[in-house]
Short mmCIF file of C-alpha atoms in Angstrom, two decimals:
data_model
loop_
_atom_site.label_atom_id
_atom_site.label_comp_id
_atom_site.label_asym_id
_atom_site.label_seq_id
_atom_site.Cartn_x
_atom_site.Cartn_y
_atom_site.Cartn_z
CA MET A 106 -13.49 28.80 -71.02
CA ASN A 107 -16.11 26.40 -69.77
CA LEU A 108 -14.28 23.15 -68.88
CA GLN A 109 -16.74 20.85 -70.79
CA LEU A 110 -16.54 23.17 -73.87
CA GLY A 111 -12.75 22.96 -73.66
CA ILE A 112 -12.71 19.15 -73.65
CA SER A 113 -15.26 19.13 -76.55
CA LEU A 114 -13.01 21.30 -78.58
CA LEU A 115 -10.07 19.02 -77.86
CA ILE A 116 -11.97 16.04 -79.01
CA PHE A 117 -13.28 17.84 -82.02
CA CYS A 118 -9.70 18.99 -82.94
CA SER A 119 -8.27 15.47 -82.66
CA SER A 120 -11.13 13.70 -84.49
CA TRP A 121 -11.29 16.35 -87.41
CA PHE A 122 -7.65 17.18 -87.87
CA GLY A 123 -6.12 14.02 -86.49
CA TYR A 124 -3.42 16.05 -84.84
CA CYS A 125 -3.41 17.55 -81.40
CA GLN A 126 0.28 17.28 -80.48
CA THR A 127 0.81 18.52 -76.90
CA SER A 128 3.67 20.55 -75.49
CA ASN A 129 6.19 18.95 -73.17
CA PRO A 130 4.70 15.34 -73.49
CA ARG A 131 5.56 12.47 -71.12
CA HIS A 132 4.79 8.93 -71.67
CA PRO A 133 4.44 7.10 -68.29
CA ALA A 134 6.31 3.90 -67.33
CA GLU A 135 4.36 0.70 -66.78
CA TRP A 136 4.83 0.71 -63.05
CA GLU A 137 3.00 3.95 -62.70
CA GLU A 138 -0.42 4.38 -61.34
CA ILE A 139 -3.25 3.12 -63.70
CA SER A 140 -6.99 3.55 -63.69
CA SER A 141 -8.10 0.86 -66.16
CA VAL A 142 -7.08 -2.22 -68.07
CA ILE A 143 -8.28 -3.00 -71.63
CA MET A 144 -8.63 -6.56 -73.00
CA GLU A 145 -10.19 -8.13 -76.12
CA PHE A 146 -11.86 -11.55 -75.95
CA ARG A 147 -11.60 -14.00 -78.86
CA TYR A 148 -12.83 -17.52 -78.85
CA PHE A 149 -10.45 -20.15 -80.07
CA LYS A 150 -12.51 -22.64 -81.92
CA ASN A 151 -10.81 -25.88 -80.90
CA SER A 152 -12.66 -28.62 -79.02
CA ILE A 153 -9.50 -29.87 -77.30
CA ILE A 154 -8.42 -26.57 -75.99
CA ASN A 155 -8.86 -26.39 -72.15
CA TRP A 156 -11.53 -23.69 -71.41
CA ASP A 157 -9.90 -22.86 -68.13
CA GLU A 158 -6.52 -22.11 -69.87
CA THR A 159 -8.36 -19.84 -72.29
CA LEU A 160 -10.12 -17.95 -69.58
CA ASP A 161 -7.39 -17.73 -66.93
CA PRO A 162 -5.86 -14.50 -68.10
CA PHE A 163 -9.16 -12.78 -68.15
CA ILE A 164 -10.16 -14.23 -64.78
CA LYS A 165 -6.91 -13.31 -63.09
CA THR A 166 -6.89 -9.80 -64.57
CA ALA A 167 -10.54 -9.22 -63.47
CA LYS A 168 -9.68 -10.36 -59.87
CA ALA A 169 -6.54 -8.13 -59.84
CA CYS A 170 -8.56 -5.12 -61.11
CA ILE A 171 -11.25 -5.75 -58.44
CA ASP A 172 -8.58 -5.99 -55.63
CA GLU A 173 -6.88 -2.85 -56.96
CA GLY A 174 -10.14 -0.90 -57.35
CA ILE A 175 -9.59 -0.18 -61.06
CA ASN A 176 -11.71 -0.68 -64.11
CA LEU A 177 -11.37 -3.66 -66.50
CA TYR A 178 -12.92 -3.21 -69.96
CA ILE A 179 -13.23 -6.36 -72.05
CA ILE A 180 -14.20 -5.83 -75.58
CA LYS A 181 -15.97 -8.89 -77.33
CA PRO A 182 -17.14 -9.01 -80.94
CA SER A 183 -20.65 -8.09 -81.66
CA ASN A 184 -20.75 -9.53 -85.12
CA THR A 185 -22.21 -13.05 -84.45
CA SER A 186 -22.13 -13.89 -88.23
CA LYS A 187 -18.43 -13.26 -88.43
CA TYR A 188 -17.63 -14.78 -85.00
CA PRO A 189 -20.46 -17.37 -84.57
CA HIS A 190 -18.68 -19.36 -81.84
CA GLN A 191 -18.46 -16.45 -79.28
CA ALA A 192 -19.08 -17.57 -75.69
CA ASN A 193 -21.44 -15.65 -73.37
CA LEU A 194 -18.64 -13.96 -71.52
CA ASP A 195 -20.90 -12.28 -68.87
CA SER A 196 -22.23 -15.71 -67.82
CA ILE A 197 -18.78 -17.21 -67.73
CA LEU A 198 -17.36 -14.58 -65.60
CA LYS A 199 -20.38 -14.80 -63.06
CA SER A 200 -19.98 -18.62 -62.96
CA ARG A 201 -16.42 -17.94 -61.69
CA ASN A 202 -17.56 -15.38 -59.10
CA ILE A 203 -16.54 -12.44 -61.15
CA SER A 204 -19.33 -9.85 -60.67
CA SER A 205 -18.29 -6.30 -59.94
CA PRO A 206 -18.96 -2.79 -60.96
CA PHE A 207 -15.28 -2.56 -61.94
CA VAL A 208 -15.60 -5.17 -64.82
CA HIS A 209 -17.29 -3.90 -67.91
CA ILE A 210 -18.15 -6.14 -70.98
CA ILE A 211 -18.42 -4.19 -74.25
CA SER A 212 -19.68 -5.57 -77.55
CA LYS A 213 -17.82 -3.94 -80.35
CA ASP A 214 -16.12 -5.05 -83.60
CA THR A 215 -12.64 -3.55 -83.56
CA ILE A 216 -11.25 -5.26 -86.64
CA LEU A 217 -8.74 -7.03 -84.65
CA GLY A 218 -9.23 -10.36 -86.35
CA SER A 219 -8.73 -13.75 -84.65
CA TYR A 220 -6.12 -12.83 -82.11
CA PRO A 221 -6.68 -10.82 -78.74
CA TRP A 222 -3.44 -8.83 -78.79
CA THR A 223 -4.79 -5.65 -77.24
CA ARG A 224 -1.20 -4.47 -76.51
CA ASP A 225 -0.56 -3.74 -80.12
CA HIS A 226 -3.53 -1.75 -81.07
CA GLY A 227 -2.92 1.71 -79.78
CA MET A 228 -3.74 3.52 -76.45
CA ASN A 229 -0.31 5.29 -76.31
CA PHE A 230 -0.99 7.34 -73.08
CA VAL A 231 0.79 10.71 -72.81
CA TYR A 232 0.56 13.40 -70.16
CA LYS A 233 1.06 17.10 -70.96
CA ASN A 234 3.66 18.61 -68.54
CA ASP A 235 4.44 15.46 -66.57
CA VAL A 236 0.92 14.83 -64.94
CA GLU A 237 -1.55 17.39 -66.56
CA GLN A 238 -3.93 16.71 -69.36
CA ALA A 239 -3.93 13.11 -70.60
CA TYR A 240 -4.02 12.17 -74.31
CA LEU A 241 -4.34 8.82 -76.08
CA TYR A 242 -2.20 8.68 -79.24
CA ASN A 243 -2.86 5.98 -81.85
CA PHE A 244 -1.51 4.99 -85.23
CA SER A 245 -3.70 4.81 -88.26
CA GLU A 246 -4.54 1.05 -87.77
CA ASP A 247 -5.14 1.20 -84.13
CA TYR A 248 -8.99 0.63 -84.25
CA THR A 249 -9.16 -0.49 -80.56
CA GLY A 250 -7.19 2.54 -79.32
CA ASP A 251 -9.38 4.95 -81.35
CA PHE A 252 -12.43 3.27 -80.02
CA ILE A 253 -11.26 3.41 -76.36
CA ALA A 254 -10.18 7.11 -76.63
CA LYS A 255 -13.85 7.93 -77.73
CA GLN A 256 -15.36 5.45 -75.07
CA LEU A 257 -13.42 7.00 -72.20
CA ILE A 258 -13.51 10.58 -73.64
CA TYR A 259 -9.79 11.20 -74.06
CA PRO A 260 -8.35 13.59 -76.65
CA ASN A 261 -7.02 11.46 -79.41
CA ALA A 262 -4.44 11.99 -82.16
CA ILE A 263 -3.44 9.75 -84.99
CA ILE A 264 0.35 9.47 -85.33
CA THR A 265 1.90 9.15 -88.88
CA PRO A 266 5.56 8.25 -88.42
CA LYS A 267 7.95 10.14 -90.78
CA ILE A 268 10.86 7.60 -90.48
CA ASN A 269 9.57 4.09 -89.93
CA ASN A 270 5.92 3.06 -90.42
CA ASN A 271 6.50 -0.68 -89.94
CA ASP A 272 3.63 -2.34 -88.27
CA TYR A 273 5.76 -4.39 -85.85
CA TYR A 274 7.79 -1.32 -84.92
CA THR A 275 4.80 0.69 -83.80
CA ASP A 276 3.13 -2.02 -81.92
CA GLY A 277 2.69 -1.52 -78.17
CA GLY A 278 4.57 -4.64 -77.34
CA ASN A 279 7.64 -3.19 -78.95
CA PHE A 280 7.73 -0.25 -76.54
CA LEU A 281 9.52 0.04 -73.27
CA THR A 282 10.21 3.32 -71.60
CA ASP A 283 11.35 4.58 -68.08
CA GLY A 284 8.69 7.25 -67.68
CA HIS A 285 11.25 10.04 -67.49
CA GLY A 286 11.75 10.58 -71.23
CA THR A 287 15.23 9.12 -70.98
CA PHE A 288 15.01 6.23 -73.45
CA ASN A 289 12.84 3.74 -75.17
CA ILE A 290 13.95 0.28 -76.23
CA ALA A 291 12.46 -1.45 -79.33
CA ALA A 292 13.15 -4.71 -81.15
CA THR A 293 14.21 -4.62 -84.75
CA ASP A 294 13.66 -7.92 -86.66
CA ILE A 295 17.00 -9.33 -87.86
CA LYS A 296 15.59 -9.49 -91.39
CA GLU A 297 14.69 -5.78 -91.49
CA ASP A 298 17.02 -3.18 -92.81
CA LEU A 299 16.63 -0.74 -89.90
CA PRO A 300 19.32 0.98 -87.80
CA THR A 301 20.26 -0.86 -84.70
CA SER A 302 22.24 1.74 -82.91
CA LEU A 303 21.05 4.52 -80.53
CA LEU A 304 18.88 7.12 -82.17
CA TYR A 305 18.36 10.50 -80.74
CA LYS A 306 15.01 12.34 -81.03
CA TYR A 307 13.61 9.52 -83.20
CA ASP A 308 10.50 10.76 -84.97
CA TYR A 309 7.24 10.24 -82.99
CA PHE A 310 8.95 8.83 -79.89
CA TYR A 311 10.32 12.34 -79.32
CA ASP A 312 7.69 14.44 -81.01
CA TYR A 313 4.72 12.74 -79.31
CA PHE A 314 6.05 10.92 -76.31
CA GLY A 315 8.86 13.13 -75.10
CA ILE A 316 11.50 10.43 -75.35
CA ASP A 317 15.02 11.64 -76.03
CA LYS A 318 16.65 8.41 -77.32
CA THR A 319 15.74 4.98 -78.79
CA LEU A 320 17.73 1.77 -78.77
CA ASN A 321 16.99 -0.63 -81.53
CA LEU A 322 18.04 -4.17 -80.64
CA ARG A 323 18.25 -6.66 -83.52
CA VAL A 324 16.67 -9.85 -82.27
CA PRO A 325 14.63 -12.80 -83.67
CA PHE A 326 11.55 -11.79 -81.60
CA VAL A 327 8.86 -9.65 -83.02
CA HIS A 328 8.53 -7.51 -80.00
CA ILE A 329 10.73 -6.32 -77.12
CA ASP A 330 8.37 -7.52 -74.40
CA TYR A 331 8.98 -11.12 -75.28
CA PHE A 332 12.47 -11.04 -73.80
CA LEU A 333 12.81 -7.86 -71.73
CA LYS A 334 10.65 -6.22 -68.99
CA LEU A 335 11.46 -2.96 -67.24
CA ILE A 336 10.20 -3.20 -63.73
CA ASN A 337 11.64 0.12 -62.52
CA GLU A 338 13.87 2.98 -63.84
CA GLU A 339 17.17 1.02 -63.35
CA THR A 340 16.14 -2.66 -63.51
CA ALA A 341 14.89 -5.01 -66.22
CA ILE A 342 14.09 -8.70 -66.23
CA ILE A 343 15.63 -10.42 -69.30
CA SER A 344 15.09 -13.88 -70.71
CA TYR A 345 17.54 -16.70 -70.61
CA ILE A 346 17.30 -19.57 -73.17
CA PRO A 347 20.15 -22.04 -72.75
CA ASN A 348 20.63 -24.73 -75.38
CA ASN A 349 19.39 -27.42 -73.26
CA ASN A 350 15.90 -25.71 -73.36
CA TYR A 351 15.50 -26.82 -76.94
CA ASP A 352 14.25 -30.20 -78.25
CA ILE A 353 16.19 -31.21 -81.29
CA SER A 354 13.09 -33.03 -82.64
CA LEU A 355 10.87 -30.05 -82.33
CA ASP A 356 12.93 -26.90 -82.71
CA GLU A 357 14.51 -25.44 -85.78
CA TYR A 358 16.73 -22.73 -84.06
CA TYR A 359 19.21 -22.75 -81.30
CA ASP A 360 20.85 -19.28 -81.29
CA HIS A 361 18.37 -17.10 -79.40
CA GLN A 362 20.45 -16.79 -76.35
CA TYR A 363 23.36 -15.34 -78.49
CA CYS A 364 20.95 -12.60 -79.72
CA ILE A 365 19.75 -11.91 -76.14
CA ASP A 366 23.38 -11.67 -75.04
CA GLN A 367 24.13 -9.17 -77.84
CA ALA A 368 21.07 -7.10 -76.79
CA ALA A 369 22.28 -7.09 -73.29
CA ILE A 370 25.70 -5.80 -74.35
CA SER A 371 24.01 -3.11 -76.40
CA ILE A 372 22.02 -1.93 -73.51
CA SER A 373 25.12 -1.72 -71.29
CA GLN A 374 27.05 0.18 -73.96
CA HIS A 375 24.35 2.69 -74.96
CA LEU A 376 21.90 3.25 -72.13
CA LYS A 377 22.00 4.75 -68.65
CA SER A 378 19.09 5.47 -66.37
CA ALA A 379 17.61 8.83 -65.77
CA PHE A 380 19.98 8.97 -62.76
CA ASP A 381 23.03 8.32 -64.91
CA ARG A 382 23.63 4.72 -63.71
CA GLU A 383 23.82 1.44 -65.52
CA LEU A 384 20.67 -0.64 -65.94
CA LYS A 385 20.64 -3.83 -63.84
CA LEU A 386 19.58 -7.00 -65.87
CA ILE A 387 17.96 -9.92 -63.96
CA PRO A 388 17.78 -13.16 -65.95
CA ILE A 389 14.79 -15.62 -65.67
CA GLN A 390 15.14 -18.89 -67.70
CA ASN A 391 12.33 -19.66 -70.23
CA ALA A 392 10.41 -22.84 -69.90
CA PRO A 393 11.84 -25.53 -72.11
CA THR A 394 10.22 -26.65 -75.39
CA THR A 395 7.43 -29.11 -74.74
CA TYR A 396 4.96 -31.22 -76.76
CA ASP A 397 1.41 -31.81 -75.44
CA LYS A 398 0.25 -35.19 -76.79
CA LYS A 399 -3.30 -34.57 -75.62
CA THR A 400 -3.73 -31.26 -77.69
CA GLU A 401 -1.00 -32.07 -80.21
CA THR A 402 0.48 -28.66 -79.68
CA ILE A 403 4.12 -27.58 -79.30
CA LEU A 404 5.23 -24.82 -76.93
CA HIS A 405 8.62 -23.57 -78.11
CA SER A 406 11.07 -22.37 -75.48
CA SER A 407 11.54 -18.96 -77.17
CA LYS A 408 7.70 -18.36 -76.63
CA ALA A 409 7.57 -19.70 -73.13
CA THR A 410 8.87 -16.42 -71.65
CA TYR A 411 8.28 -14.92 -68.13
CA THR A 412 9.19 -11.31 -69.15
CA ASN A 413 5.73 -10.87 -70.76
CA SER A 414 4.27 -9.78 -67.42
CA LEU A 415 1.78 -7.06 -66.41
CA ILE A 416 2.12 -4.57 -63.58
CA LEU A 417 -1.25 -3.47 -62.30
CA ASN A 418 -0.36 -0.93 -59.64
CA LYS A 419 0.70 -3.16 -56.64
CA THR A 420 -0.16 -6.50 -58.39
CA VAL A 421 2.04 -8.17 -61.01
CA LEU A 422 0.63 -10.88 -63.28
CA VAL A 423 3.30 -13.37 -64.43
CA PRO A 424 2.94 -15.86 -67.29
CA GLN A 425 2.84 -19.57 -66.22
CA TYR A 426 2.96 -22.71 -68.52
CA ASP A 427 2.32 -25.70 -66.27
CA ILE A 428 6.09 -26.47 -66.39
CA GLU A 429 7.93 -27.00 -63.12
CA PRO A 430 10.24 -25.93 -61.56
CA PHE A 431 10.46 -23.07 -64.10
CA ASP A 432 7.12 -21.59 -63.25
CA LEU A 433 7.92 -21.44 -59.57
CA ILE A 434 11.37 -20.15 -60.10
CA ALA A 435 9.97 -17.19 -62.24
CA LEU A 436 7.41 -16.33 -59.58
CA ASN A 437 10.04 -16.42 -56.75
CA THR A 438 12.37 -14.23 -58.76
CA TYR A 439 9.66 -11.66 -59.22
CA LYS A 440 8.84 -11.74 -55.48
CA LYS A 441 12.46 -11.19 -54.68
CA THR A 442 13.04 -8.49 -57.31
CA MET A 443 9.81 -6.63 -56.60
CA PRO A 444 9.23 -6.76 -52.84
CA GLY A 445 6.01 -5.29 -51.68
CA TYR A 446 3.97 -6.38 -54.82
CA LYS A 447 1.49 -9.12 -54.96
CA ILE A 448 2.88 -11.66 -57.51
CA VAL A 449 0.16 -13.70 -59.26
CA GLY A 450 0.75 -16.54 -61.79
CA VAL A 451 -1.46 -16.53 -64.92
CA ASN A 452 -1.71 -19.56 -67.21
CA CYS A 453 -0.57 -18.41 -70.77
CA LYS A 454 0.10 -21.76 -72.26
CA LEU A 455 -2.55 -21.48 -75.00
CA TYR A 456 -1.59 -17.91 -75.97
CA ALA A 457 2.19 -18.49 -75.99
CA GLN A 458 1.64 -20.96 -78.84
CA PHE A 459 0.73 -17.93 -80.92
CA SER A 460 3.58 -15.72 -79.47
CA GLY A 461 1.63 -13.93 -76.75
CA ALA A 462 1.13 -13.83 -73.04
CA ILE A 463 -0.48 -11.51 -70.45
CA HIS A 464 1.26 -8.37 -71.44
CA CYS A 465 0.27 -8.92 -75.05
CA LEU A 466 -3.38 -9.49 -74.06
CA THR A 467 -3.69 -6.21 -72.07
CA HIS A 468 -3.24 -2.57 -72.26
CA GLU A 469 -3.28 -0.11 -69.43
CA ILE A 470 -4.94 3.36 -69.15
CA TYR A 471 -3.08 5.55 -66.71
CA ALA A 472 -4.58 7.54 -63.89
CA ASN A 473 -5.62 11.22 -64.20
CA ASN A 474 -3.89 13.61 -61.86
CA PRO A 475 -1.35 11.01 -60.71
CA ILE A 476 1.48 11.46 -58.29
CA TYR A 477 4.73 11.56 -60.36
CA ILE A 478 7.99 10.62 -58.55
CA LYS A 479 11.50 10.98 -59.93
CA HIS A 480 13.97 10.00 -57.07
CA ILE A 481 17.22 8.05 -57.17
CA ARG A 482 17.20 4.80 -55.26
#
């Protein structure tokens, strides 16, 4: 069969039937080779917000992509009547010396709304037979993922969960896997009536992503990436929020560390790596709760996490909040834990107020024909 015809048939199949499930699927891990990064730009209409803070994640991601030789696609709204305060992103990037064939600005309304959380809107990348044909799987509301699949010409299937169709549960920020199909870790809101134990062959995680087991952790955070970050098959960075991080005049809760401790116990009891060894958890203390008098905004300690980081091949982007010595300690911990990587701090103070950081703002597209390594340390 002609190669182009074969690809066209695959695209037709996925767009018409909405179902092109592949055999022997594998969802890669975040530290594997990527070819592109997707972001969505939204303008926060507030005169007292620091423009540099707003732009820093986009500037730092663009520079990292250029250095790594990978593409960055930034989607900005095209509907000026709905979003009348959009800035000229092309001019802004050029004024900050960001001009490269690797950086692409796309005008497209993806029905994302006011928040730029690209992580949670699809682009679930899956390989057939470890490293062969690549697919982008999306859920029914993943407008961004569906658009990117068509834009980059990937076969696309819409997943309809049979067991749990909760919006938060199927978000990309609530998905951590080791790349070998061993496990997935997800957060289950403490108010939800969902199982918190280990589940084997859990619906779409197994059927579409090839993941054998899922561990649900009952925590007060919406997504798993807000307190846990897998950095390799056997190591994760985990948030640490001691009681003295809280401000009694600003905070309403003080028990998050207890929930994190219970999650760590659950991981140690239920999960082992692809090499049948226990996962190592490395704590990094969140920045403490602070109040900015100038902008009249509160940054709660539970949102000032350093686990919401992004691995771009050999570069790691780590959230920063202009709060020392916590920012510096976090950077140094990453440098020690991930030797050989370039560790870059990214100002996420603005976005953290809305429960997001650099990981939430981005989504990776993996490389075609990658080298897949499975080897015990």
